[in-house]
Short mmCIF file of N, CA and C in Angstrom, two decimals:
data_model
loop_
_atom_site.label_atom_id
_atom_site.label_comp_id
_atom_site.label_asym_id
_atom_site.label_seq_id
_atom_site.Cartn_x
_atom_site.Cartn_y
_atom_site.Cartn_z
N MET A 1 -34.13 -14.27 -14.34
CA MET A 1 -33.20 -13.23 -14.74
C MET A 1 -32.37 -12.75 -13.56
N ALA A 2 -32.96 -12.71 -12.39
CA ALA A 2 -32.26 -12.22 -11.20
C ALA A 2 -31.18 -13.21 -10.75
N ASN A 3 -31.32 -14.47 -11.12
CA ASN A 3 -30.34 -15.47 -10.71
C ASN A 3 -29.20 -15.67 -11.70
N GLU A 4 -29.17 -14.84 -12.75
CA GLU A 4 -28.12 -14.98 -13.76
C GLU A 4 -26.74 -14.78 -13.13
N GLU A 5 -25.81 -15.63 -13.50
CA GLU A 5 -24.43 -15.50 -13.02
C GLU A 5 -23.74 -14.37 -13.76
N LYS A 6 -23.17 -13.47 -13.01
CA LYS A 6 -22.40 -12.39 -13.63
C LYS A 6 -20.92 -12.67 -13.38
N PRO A 7 -20.07 -12.44 -14.37
CA PRO A 7 -18.63 -12.69 -14.14
C PRO A 7 -18.10 -11.69 -13.11
N LYS A 8 -17.21 -12.21 -12.25
CA LYS A 8 -16.62 -11.34 -11.24
C LYS A 8 -15.71 -10.32 -11.92
N GLN A 9 -15.82 -9.09 -11.49
CA GLN A 9 -14.98 -8.05 -12.06
C GLN A 9 -13.75 -7.84 -11.18
N LYS A 10 -12.62 -7.59 -11.80
CA LYS A 10 -11.36 -7.41 -11.08
C LYS A 10 -11.09 -5.93 -10.80
N ILE A 11 -12.10 -5.23 -10.33
CA ILE A 11 -11.93 -3.81 -10.06
C ILE A 11 -11.87 -3.62 -8.56
N GLY A 12 -10.83 -2.90 -8.09
CA GLY A 12 -10.73 -2.60 -6.66
C GLY A 12 -11.87 -1.68 -6.26
N PHE A 13 -12.43 -1.87 -5.08
CA PHE A 13 -13.56 -1.08 -4.63
C PHE A 13 -13.30 -0.60 -3.22
N THR A 14 -13.51 0.68 -3.00
CA THR A 14 -13.34 1.24 -1.67
C THR A 14 -14.58 2.02 -1.30
N ILE A 15 -15.02 1.85 -0.07
CA ILE A 15 -16.16 2.62 0.41
C ILE A 15 -15.65 4.00 0.79
N ILE A 16 -16.23 5.02 0.19
CA ILE A 16 -15.80 6.39 0.46
C ILE A 16 -17.00 7.15 1.00
N LYS A 17 -16.89 7.63 2.24
CA LYS A 17 -18.01 8.35 2.85
C LYS A 17 -18.20 9.71 2.21
N ASN A 18 -17.13 10.45 2.04
CA ASN A 18 -17.21 11.80 1.51
C ASN A 18 -16.68 11.84 0.09
N ASP A 19 -16.99 12.88 -0.64
CA ASP A 19 -16.46 13.06 -1.98
C ASP A 19 -14.95 13.13 -1.88
N PRO A 20 -14.22 12.18 -2.44
CA PRO A 20 -12.77 12.16 -2.27
C PRO A 20 -12.07 13.34 -2.93
N THR A 21 -12.73 13.94 -3.91
CA THR A 21 -12.08 15.08 -4.57
C THR A 21 -12.36 16.37 -3.82
N ASP A 22 -13.39 16.37 -2.95
CA ASP A 22 -13.69 17.53 -2.10
C ASP A 22 -13.71 18.82 -2.90
N GLY A 23 -14.25 18.73 -4.12
CA GLY A 23 -14.33 19.92 -4.95
C GLY A 23 -13.09 20.16 -5.79
N HIS A 24 -12.03 19.41 -5.55
CA HIS A 24 -10.80 19.58 -6.34
C HIS A 24 -10.94 18.84 -7.65
N LYS A 25 -10.31 19.34 -8.68
CA LYS A 25 -10.30 18.66 -9.97
C LYS A 25 -8.88 18.21 -10.24
N GLY A 26 -8.73 17.13 -10.95
CA GLY A 26 -7.38 16.71 -11.31
C GLY A 26 -7.26 15.22 -11.39
N PHE A 27 -6.31 14.76 -12.19
CA PHE A 27 -6.10 13.34 -12.39
C PHE A 27 -5.58 12.69 -11.11
N GLY A 28 -6.15 11.56 -10.75
CA GLY A 28 -5.64 10.78 -9.62
C GLY A 28 -6.17 11.23 -8.27
N ILE A 29 -6.83 12.37 -8.19
CA ILE A 29 -7.31 12.83 -6.90
C ILE A 29 -8.40 11.87 -6.43
N GLY A 30 -8.25 11.34 -5.23
CA GLY A 30 -9.27 10.46 -4.67
C GLY A 30 -9.16 9.02 -5.11
N SER A 31 -8.23 8.69 -6.01
CA SER A 31 -8.15 7.29 -6.44
C SER A 31 -7.40 6.45 -5.42
N LEU A 32 -6.60 7.08 -4.57
CA LEU A 32 -6.08 6.36 -3.41
C LEU A 32 -7.08 6.72 -2.31
N SER A 33 -7.74 5.79 -1.62
CA SER A 33 -8.71 6.16 -0.62
C SER A 33 -8.93 5.18 0.50
N LEU A 34 -10.12 4.45 2.30
CA LEU A 34 -11.08 4.02 3.27
C LEU A 34 -11.25 5.28 4.12
N GLU A 35 -11.92 6.17 3.69
CA GLU A 35 -11.76 7.46 4.33
C GLU A 35 -10.30 7.85 4.09
N ASN A 36 -9.89 7.66 2.84
CA ASN A 36 -8.60 8.15 2.34
C ASN A 36 -7.38 7.31 2.70
N VAL A 37 -7.54 6.03 3.05
CA VAL A 37 -6.38 5.15 3.21
C VAL A 37 -6.49 4.02 2.20
N SER A 38 -5.37 3.71 1.54
CA SER A 38 -5.35 2.66 0.53
C SER A 38 -4.11 1.79 0.69
N PRO A 39 -4.26 0.50 0.41
CA PRO A 39 -3.11 -0.40 0.46
C PRO A 39 -2.39 -0.45 -0.89
N VAL A 40 -1.09 -0.27 -0.83
CA VAL A 40 -0.24 -0.39 -2.01
C VAL A 40 0.69 -1.57 -1.76
N ILE A 41 0.72 -2.51 -2.70
CA ILE A 41 1.61 -3.67 -2.54
C ILE A 41 2.79 -3.51 -3.48
N ILE A 42 3.98 -3.65 -2.89
CA ILE A 42 5.22 -3.57 -3.66
C ILE A 42 5.74 -4.98 -3.88
N ASP A 43 5.88 -5.35 -5.14
CA ASP A 43 6.52 -6.61 -5.53
C ASP A 43 7.98 -6.25 -5.79
N VAL A 44 8.83 -6.56 -4.84
CA VAL A 44 10.22 -6.11 -4.87
C VAL A 44 10.95 -6.68 -6.09
N GLU A 45 10.78 -7.98 -6.35
CA GLU A 45 11.50 -8.63 -7.46
C GLU A 45 11.06 -8.11 -8.82
N GLU A 46 9.79 -7.72 -8.94
CA GLU A 46 9.27 -7.23 -10.21
C GLU A 46 9.43 -5.71 -10.36
N ASP A 47 9.92 -5.04 -9.30
CA ASP A 47 10.07 -3.58 -9.31
C ASP A 47 8.76 -2.87 -9.62
N VAL A 48 7.68 -3.34 -9.00
CA VAL A 48 6.37 -2.74 -9.29
C VAL A 48 5.59 -2.51 -7.99
N ALA A 49 4.83 -1.43 -7.99
CA ALA A 49 3.91 -1.13 -6.89
C ALA A 49 2.53 -0.94 -7.50
N ARG A 50 1.51 -1.45 -6.81
CA ARG A 50 0.15 -1.29 -7.32
C ARG A 50 -0.83 -1.22 -6.15
N ILE A 51 -1.90 -0.50 -6.38
CA ILE A 51 -2.96 -0.40 -5.38
C ILE A 51 -3.74 -1.71 -5.43
N GLU A 52 -3.86 -2.39 -4.29
CA GLU A 52 -4.64 -3.63 -4.20
C GLU A 52 -5.63 -3.47 -3.07
N ILE A 53 -6.82 -2.96 -3.39
CA ILE A 53 -7.83 -2.65 -2.39
C ILE A 53 -8.19 -3.89 -1.56
N GLY A 54 -8.10 -5.08 -2.14
CA GLY A 54 -8.40 -6.31 -1.41
C GLY A 54 -7.55 -6.49 -0.16
N ALA A 55 -6.40 -5.86 -0.11
CA ALA A 55 -5.52 -5.97 1.05
C ALA A 55 -6.14 -5.33 2.29
N MET A 56 -7.16 -4.51 2.11
CA MET A 56 -7.85 -3.92 3.26
C MET A 56 -8.38 -5.03 4.16
N HIS A 57 -8.72 -6.17 3.56
CA HIS A 57 -9.26 -7.30 4.31
C HIS A 57 -8.40 -8.54 4.11
N ALA A 58 -7.10 -8.32 3.85
CA ALA A 58 -6.15 -9.41 3.62
C ALA A 58 -6.61 -10.33 2.49
N ARG A 59 -7.21 -9.73 1.45
CA ARG A 59 -7.71 -10.52 0.33
C ARG A 59 -7.22 -9.98 -1.01
N SER A 60 -6.01 -9.47 -1.03
CA SER A 60 -5.45 -8.97 -2.28
C SER A 60 -5.10 -10.15 -3.18
N ASP A 61 -4.90 -9.87 -4.47
CA ASP A 61 -4.49 -10.92 -5.40
C ASP A 61 -3.19 -11.56 -4.91
N THR A 62 -2.31 -10.77 -4.33
CA THR A 62 -1.02 -11.27 -3.84
C THR A 62 -1.22 -12.27 -2.70
N GLU A 63 -2.23 -12.05 -1.86
CA GLU A 63 -2.45 -12.87 -0.67
C GLU A 63 -3.37 -14.07 -0.90
N LYS A 64 -4.16 -14.06 -2.00
CA LYS A 64 -5.13 -15.13 -2.24
C LYS A 64 -4.47 -16.49 -2.37
N GLY A 65 -5.06 -17.48 -1.72
CA GLY A 65 -4.58 -18.85 -1.83
C GLY A 65 -3.36 -19.15 -0.99
N ILE A 66 -2.97 -18.21 -0.14
CA ILE A 66 -1.77 -18.37 0.68
C ILE A 66 -2.17 -18.50 2.14
N LYS A 67 -1.59 -19.47 2.83
CA LYS A 67 -1.80 -19.60 4.28
C LYS A 67 -0.64 -18.87 4.95
N PHE A 68 -0.97 -17.81 5.68
CA PHE A 68 0.05 -17.00 6.33
C PHE A 68 0.31 -17.48 7.75
N THR A 69 1.59 -17.46 8.11
CA THR A 69 1.98 -17.77 9.48
C THR A 69 2.97 -16.69 9.95
N THR A 70 3.28 -16.74 11.23
CA THR A 70 4.24 -15.79 11.79
C THR A 70 5.64 -16.39 11.84
N ASN A 71 5.80 -17.55 11.21
CA ASN A 71 7.09 -18.23 11.17
C ASN A 71 7.72 -18.04 9.79
N ARG A 72 8.84 -17.33 9.74
CA ARG A 72 9.51 -17.05 8.46
C ARG A 72 9.90 -18.33 7.71
N GLU A 73 10.24 -19.38 8.44
CA GLU A 73 10.70 -20.62 7.81
C GLU A 73 9.61 -21.26 6.96
N ASP A 74 8.34 -21.05 7.30
CA ASP A 74 7.23 -21.64 6.54
C ASP A 74 7.22 -21.16 5.09
N SER A 75 7.66 -19.94 4.87
CA SER A 75 7.62 -19.37 3.51
C SER A 75 9.01 -19.19 2.92
N GLU A 76 9.98 -19.92 3.45
CA GLU A 76 11.36 -19.81 2.99
C GLU A 76 11.45 -19.99 1.48
N GLY A 77 12.25 -19.14 0.83
CA GLY A 77 12.40 -19.19 -0.62
C GLY A 77 11.32 -18.40 -1.34
N GLY A 78 10.44 -17.74 -0.59
CA GLY A 78 9.35 -16.98 -1.20
C GLY A 78 9.79 -15.60 -1.66
N LYS A 79 8.86 -14.89 -2.31
CA LYS A 79 9.12 -13.54 -2.82
C LYS A 79 8.85 -12.50 -1.74
N PRO A 80 9.72 -11.50 -1.66
CA PRO A 80 9.48 -10.42 -0.70
C PRO A 80 8.49 -9.39 -1.24
N TYR A 81 7.62 -8.94 -0.38
CA TYR A 81 6.65 -7.89 -0.70
C TYR A 81 6.62 -6.89 0.46
N TRP A 82 6.12 -5.72 0.16
CA TRP A 82 5.77 -4.75 1.20
C TRP A 82 4.32 -4.38 1.00
N LEU A 83 3.58 -4.33 2.10
CA LEU A 83 2.24 -3.76 2.08
C LEU A 83 2.40 -2.36 2.67
N VAL A 84 2.06 -1.35 1.89
CA VAL A 84 2.23 0.04 2.33
C VAL A 84 0.86 0.69 2.43
N TRP A 85 0.56 1.21 3.61
CA TRP A 85 -0.70 1.91 3.83
C TRP A 85 -0.47 3.39 3.52
N VAL A 86 -1.22 3.91 2.54
CA VAL A 86 -1.07 5.30 2.11
C VAL A 86 -2.34 6.06 2.47
N THR A 87 -2.19 7.09 3.29
CA THR A 87 -3.32 7.92 3.71
C THR A 87 -3.21 9.29 3.06
N ILE A 88 -4.30 9.73 2.46
CA ILE A 88 -4.37 11.04 1.81
C ILE A 88 -5.09 12.00 2.74
N ASP A 89 -4.58 13.20 2.86
CA ASP A 89 -5.27 14.24 3.62
C ASP A 89 -5.18 15.53 2.82
N TYR A 90 -5.80 16.57 3.33
CA TYR A 90 -5.84 17.85 2.63
C TYR A 90 -5.27 18.95 3.48
N LYS A 91 -4.49 19.83 2.85
CA LYS A 91 -4.09 21.08 3.45
C LYS A 91 -4.60 22.17 2.52
N ALA A 92 -4.38 23.40 2.89
CA ALA A 92 -4.91 24.53 2.10
C ALA A 92 -4.50 24.43 0.63
N GLU A 93 -3.27 23.98 0.37
CA GLU A 93 -2.76 23.91 -1.01
C GLU A 93 -3.33 22.74 -1.80
N GLY A 94 -3.90 21.74 -1.08
CA GLY A 94 -4.47 20.59 -1.77
C GLY A 94 -4.12 19.28 -1.08
N PRO A 95 -4.49 18.16 -1.71
CA PRO A 95 -4.24 16.85 -1.09
C PRO A 95 -2.76 16.50 -1.08
N TYR A 96 -2.39 15.64 -0.10
CA TYR A 96 -0.99 15.20 0.02
C TYR A 96 -0.95 13.83 0.68
N TYR A 97 0.21 13.17 0.58
CA TYR A 97 0.41 11.88 1.24
C TYR A 97 0.71 12.17 2.71
N ALA A 98 -0.28 11.97 3.57
CA ALA A 98 -0.17 12.35 4.98
C ALA A 98 0.41 11.23 5.84
N GLY A 99 0.01 9.99 5.56
CA GLY A 99 0.49 8.84 6.32
C GLY A 99 0.95 7.76 5.37
N VAL A 100 2.17 7.27 5.57
CA VAL A 100 2.70 6.21 4.71
C VAL A 100 3.47 5.25 5.62
N THR A 101 2.95 4.03 5.77
CA THR A 101 3.59 3.05 6.65
C THR A 101 3.73 1.72 5.92
N ALA A 102 4.86 1.06 6.10
CA ALA A 102 5.15 -0.18 5.38
C ALA A 102 5.19 -1.38 6.32
N CYS A 103 4.73 -2.53 5.80
CA CYS A 103 4.75 -3.79 6.53
C CYS A 103 5.35 -4.86 5.62
N GLU A 104 6.15 -5.70 6.20
CA GLU A 104 6.81 -6.76 5.45
C GLU A 104 5.87 -7.94 5.21
N MET A 105 6.09 -8.60 4.07
CA MET A 105 5.31 -9.78 3.73
C MET A 105 6.15 -10.66 2.81
N VAL A 106 6.08 -11.97 2.98
CA VAL A 106 6.77 -12.91 2.09
C VAL A 106 5.73 -13.91 1.60
N VAL A 107 5.75 -14.21 0.29
CA VAL A 107 4.80 -15.17 -0.28
C VAL A 107 5.56 -16.21 -1.07
N ASN A 108 5.34 -17.48 -0.72
CA ASN A 108 5.91 -18.59 -1.46
C ASN A 108 4.75 -19.31 -2.15
N ARG A 109 4.55 -19.00 -3.43
CA ARG A 109 3.42 -19.56 -4.20
C ARG A 109 3.50 -21.09 -4.30
N GLU A 110 4.71 -21.61 -4.49
CA GLU A 110 4.86 -23.07 -4.65
C GLU A 110 4.39 -23.80 -3.39
N LYS A 111 4.78 -23.30 -2.24
CA LYS A 111 4.39 -23.93 -0.97
C LYS A 111 3.00 -23.47 -0.51
N ARG A 112 2.48 -22.41 -1.16
CA ARG A 112 1.22 -21.79 -0.77
C ARG A 112 1.27 -21.33 0.68
N ARG A 113 2.44 -20.83 1.07
CA ARG A 113 2.66 -20.33 2.43
C ARG A 113 3.20 -18.92 2.37
N GLY A 114 2.91 -18.16 3.41
CA GLY A 114 3.41 -16.80 3.47
C GLY A 114 3.73 -16.39 4.89
N TYR A 115 4.51 -15.33 4.99
CA TYR A 115 4.88 -14.77 6.30
C TYR A 115 4.36 -13.35 6.40
N LYS A 116 3.66 -13.06 7.48
CA LYS A 116 3.32 -11.69 7.83
C LYS A 116 2.86 -11.68 9.28
N LEU A 117 2.99 -10.53 9.87
CA LEU A 117 2.51 -10.34 11.23
C LEU A 117 1.23 -9.50 11.13
N LEU A 118 0.08 -10.16 11.22
CA LEU A 118 -1.19 -9.48 11.03
C LEU A 118 -1.35 -8.30 11.98
N ALA A 119 -0.97 -8.47 13.25
CA ALA A 119 -1.10 -7.38 14.21
C ALA A 119 -0.28 -6.17 13.76
N ASP A 120 0.89 -6.44 13.19
CA ASP A 120 1.74 -5.37 12.68
C ASP A 120 1.05 -4.65 11.52
N HIS A 121 0.42 -5.41 10.63
CA HIS A 121 -0.28 -4.83 9.49
C HIS A 121 -1.43 -3.93 9.96
N VAL A 122 -2.16 -4.38 10.97
CA VAL A 122 -3.28 -3.60 11.50
C VAL A 122 -2.76 -2.34 12.20
N ASN A 123 -1.73 -2.49 13.01
CA ASN A 123 -1.16 -1.35 13.73
C ASN A 123 -0.59 -0.31 12.76
N ARG A 124 0.05 -0.79 11.70
CA ARG A 124 0.63 0.15 10.72
C ARG A 124 -0.47 0.88 9.94
N MET A 125 -1.58 0.19 9.66
CA MET A 125 -2.69 0.87 9.00
C MET A 125 -3.19 1.99 9.91
N ASP A 126 -3.32 1.69 11.19
CA ASP A 126 -3.76 2.69 12.16
C ASP A 126 -2.79 3.86 12.22
N LYS A 127 -1.49 3.56 12.22
CA LYS A 127 -0.46 4.62 12.26
C LYS A 127 -0.56 5.50 11.01
N SER A 128 -0.79 4.88 9.85
CA SER A 128 -0.93 5.65 8.62
C SER A 128 -2.12 6.59 8.72
N MET A 129 -3.25 6.07 9.21
CA MET A 129 -4.45 6.89 9.34
C MET A 129 -4.24 8.03 10.33
N LYS A 130 -3.29 7.85 11.26
CA LYS A 130 -2.96 8.90 12.23
C LYS A 130 -1.83 9.80 11.72
N ARG A 131 -1.54 9.70 10.42
CA ARG A 131 -0.59 10.59 9.72
C ARG A 131 0.87 10.35 10.08
N HIS A 132 1.24 9.10 10.35
CA HIS A 132 2.63 8.77 10.61
C HIS A 132 3.33 8.37 9.31
N ILE A 133 4.64 8.62 9.26
CA ILE A 133 5.48 8.15 8.16
C ILE A 133 6.41 7.10 8.76
N MET A 134 6.33 5.85 8.26
CA MET A 134 7.16 4.76 8.79
C MET A 134 7.65 3.92 7.62
N VAL A 135 8.71 4.40 6.96
CA VAL A 135 9.25 3.70 5.78
C VAL A 135 10.77 3.63 5.78
N ASP A 136 11.42 4.24 6.76
CA ASP A 136 12.88 4.36 6.76
C ASP A 136 13.59 3.01 6.87
N PHE A 137 12.91 1.97 7.35
CA PHE A 137 13.51 0.64 7.53
C PHE A 137 13.44 -0.21 6.27
N MET A 138 12.79 0.27 5.22
CA MET A 138 12.68 -0.49 3.98
C MET A 138 14.05 -0.56 3.29
N ASP A 139 14.25 -1.60 2.49
CA ASP A 139 15.49 -1.70 1.71
C ASP A 139 15.47 -0.65 0.60
N ASP A 140 16.64 -0.29 0.10
CA ASP A 140 16.77 0.79 -0.88
C ASP A 140 15.96 0.54 -2.15
N ARG A 141 15.98 -0.70 -2.64
CA ARG A 141 15.24 -1.02 -3.86
C ARG A 141 13.75 -0.74 -3.67
N SER A 142 13.21 -1.15 -2.53
CA SER A 142 11.79 -0.95 -2.24
C SER A 142 11.47 0.53 -2.03
N LYS A 143 12.39 1.25 -1.40
CA LYS A 143 12.19 2.70 -1.23
C LYS A 143 12.08 3.38 -2.59
N ASN A 144 12.94 3.00 -3.52
CA ASN A 144 12.89 3.57 -4.87
C ASN A 144 11.57 3.27 -5.56
N ILE A 145 11.10 2.03 -5.44
CA ILE A 145 9.83 1.63 -6.07
C ILE A 145 8.69 2.47 -5.50
N LEU A 146 8.65 2.59 -4.17
CA LEU A 146 7.57 3.33 -3.53
C LEU A 146 7.65 4.82 -3.86
N SER A 147 8.82 5.37 -3.81
CA SER A 147 9.02 6.79 -4.13
C SER A 147 8.56 7.08 -5.56
N ASP A 148 8.99 6.25 -6.50
CA ASP A 148 8.59 6.42 -7.91
C ASP A 148 7.07 6.30 -8.07
N PHE A 149 6.48 5.31 -7.37
CA PHE A 149 5.03 5.11 -7.46
C PHE A 149 4.28 6.34 -6.97
N LEU A 150 4.65 6.85 -5.80
CA LEU A 150 3.94 8.00 -5.22
C LEU A 150 4.09 9.24 -6.08
N GLN A 151 5.29 9.44 -6.63
CA GLN A 151 5.52 10.61 -7.48
C GLN A 151 4.76 10.49 -8.80
N THR A 152 4.75 9.30 -9.37
CA THR A 152 4.06 9.08 -10.64
C THR A 152 2.55 9.13 -10.46
N HIS A 153 2.07 8.57 -9.35
CA HIS A 153 0.62 8.56 -9.09
C HIS A 153 0.08 9.99 -9.06
N ASN A 154 0.77 10.87 -8.34
CA ASN A 154 0.36 12.27 -8.31
C ASN A 154 1.52 13.12 -7.80
N HIS A 155 2.20 13.76 -8.73
CA HIS A 155 3.41 14.52 -8.39
C HIS A 155 3.10 15.70 -7.46
N GLU A 156 1.95 16.34 -7.65
CA GLU A 156 1.60 17.48 -6.80
C GLU A 156 1.41 17.03 -5.35
N MET A 157 0.77 15.87 -5.15
CA MET A 157 0.58 15.35 -3.78
C MET A 157 1.94 15.03 -3.17
N TRP A 158 2.85 14.48 -3.97
CA TRP A 158 4.21 14.19 -3.50
C TRP A 158 4.90 15.48 -3.06
N GLU A 159 4.79 16.51 -3.88
CA GLU A 159 5.45 17.79 -3.58
C GLU A 159 4.91 18.42 -2.30
N ARG A 160 3.62 18.25 -2.03
CA ARG A 160 3.00 18.83 -0.83
C ARG A 160 3.24 17.99 0.41
N SER A 161 3.76 16.77 0.25
CA SER A 161 3.94 15.86 1.38
C SER A 161 5.06 16.33 2.30
N ASP A 162 5.01 15.80 3.52
CA ASP A 162 5.98 16.15 4.55
C ASP A 162 7.40 15.81 4.11
N GLU A 163 8.32 16.63 4.49
CA GLU A 163 9.75 16.42 4.18
C GLU A 163 10.24 15.08 4.72
N LYS A 164 9.66 14.61 5.82
CA LYS A 164 10.05 13.32 6.41
C LYS A 164 9.84 12.18 5.40
N LEU A 165 8.75 12.23 4.66
CA LEU A 165 8.49 11.19 3.66
C LEU A 165 9.59 11.22 2.59
N HIS A 166 9.90 12.40 2.12
CA HIS A 166 10.95 12.54 1.09
C HIS A 166 12.29 12.05 1.62
N ASN A 167 12.63 12.46 2.83
CA ASN A 167 13.92 12.07 3.44
C ASN A 167 14.00 10.58 3.71
N ASP A 168 12.90 10.01 4.27
CA ASP A 168 12.92 8.58 4.63
C ASP A 168 12.93 7.67 3.41
N LEU A 169 12.46 8.18 2.27
CA LEU A 169 12.49 7.36 1.04
C LEU A 169 13.71 7.68 0.17
N ALA A 170 14.48 8.66 0.59
CA ALA A 170 15.69 9.01 -0.18
C ALA A 170 16.72 7.89 -0.05
N VAL A 171 17.33 7.57 -1.16
CA VAL A 171 18.35 6.52 -1.18
C VAL A 171 19.67 7.20 -1.54
N THR A 172 20.63 7.04 -0.66
CA THR A 172 21.94 7.63 -0.92
C THR A 172 22.80 6.60 -1.62
N SER A 173 23.30 6.97 -2.79
CA SER A 173 24.16 6.04 -3.53
C SER A 173 25.58 6.16 -3.01
N ASN A 174 26.26 5.03 -2.98
CA ASN A 174 27.62 4.98 -2.41
C ASN A 174 28.64 5.41 -3.44
#
């Protein structure tokens, strides 16, 4: 009975040391979390952002089966993605998006090749955990996707977030 094969479940899992809700009640509180940092992957062409906990160890569904290199030409013709590290922290009023940093990624499924700078991904995760906002270099379409995702995920956390996050994700129409 102990050797029975169980089907793998497709549920993201994060190790959380402390109660992520910290006594707070409400929808979505604590669902973004590694001591409150979570990877969000933006599929630019599909206009979608989703939490992919596997990205914590470069094993997200987006990254599976892809050999990544630091040479853009290897993944030429691939789809653009952003890996965004989102860190949640608490102030007196409640939780907020404290650190949000984006990293570029390209995936070419046909070639099974991808482009990313792993050191950049690690450094940006660290910056997010240190409460930095680094998203101003993203393209407008991706900024809109991320902004919508963060607001929809938890509007109160968005409202409590630093003005820099709001300004850096703002897209000015011509």
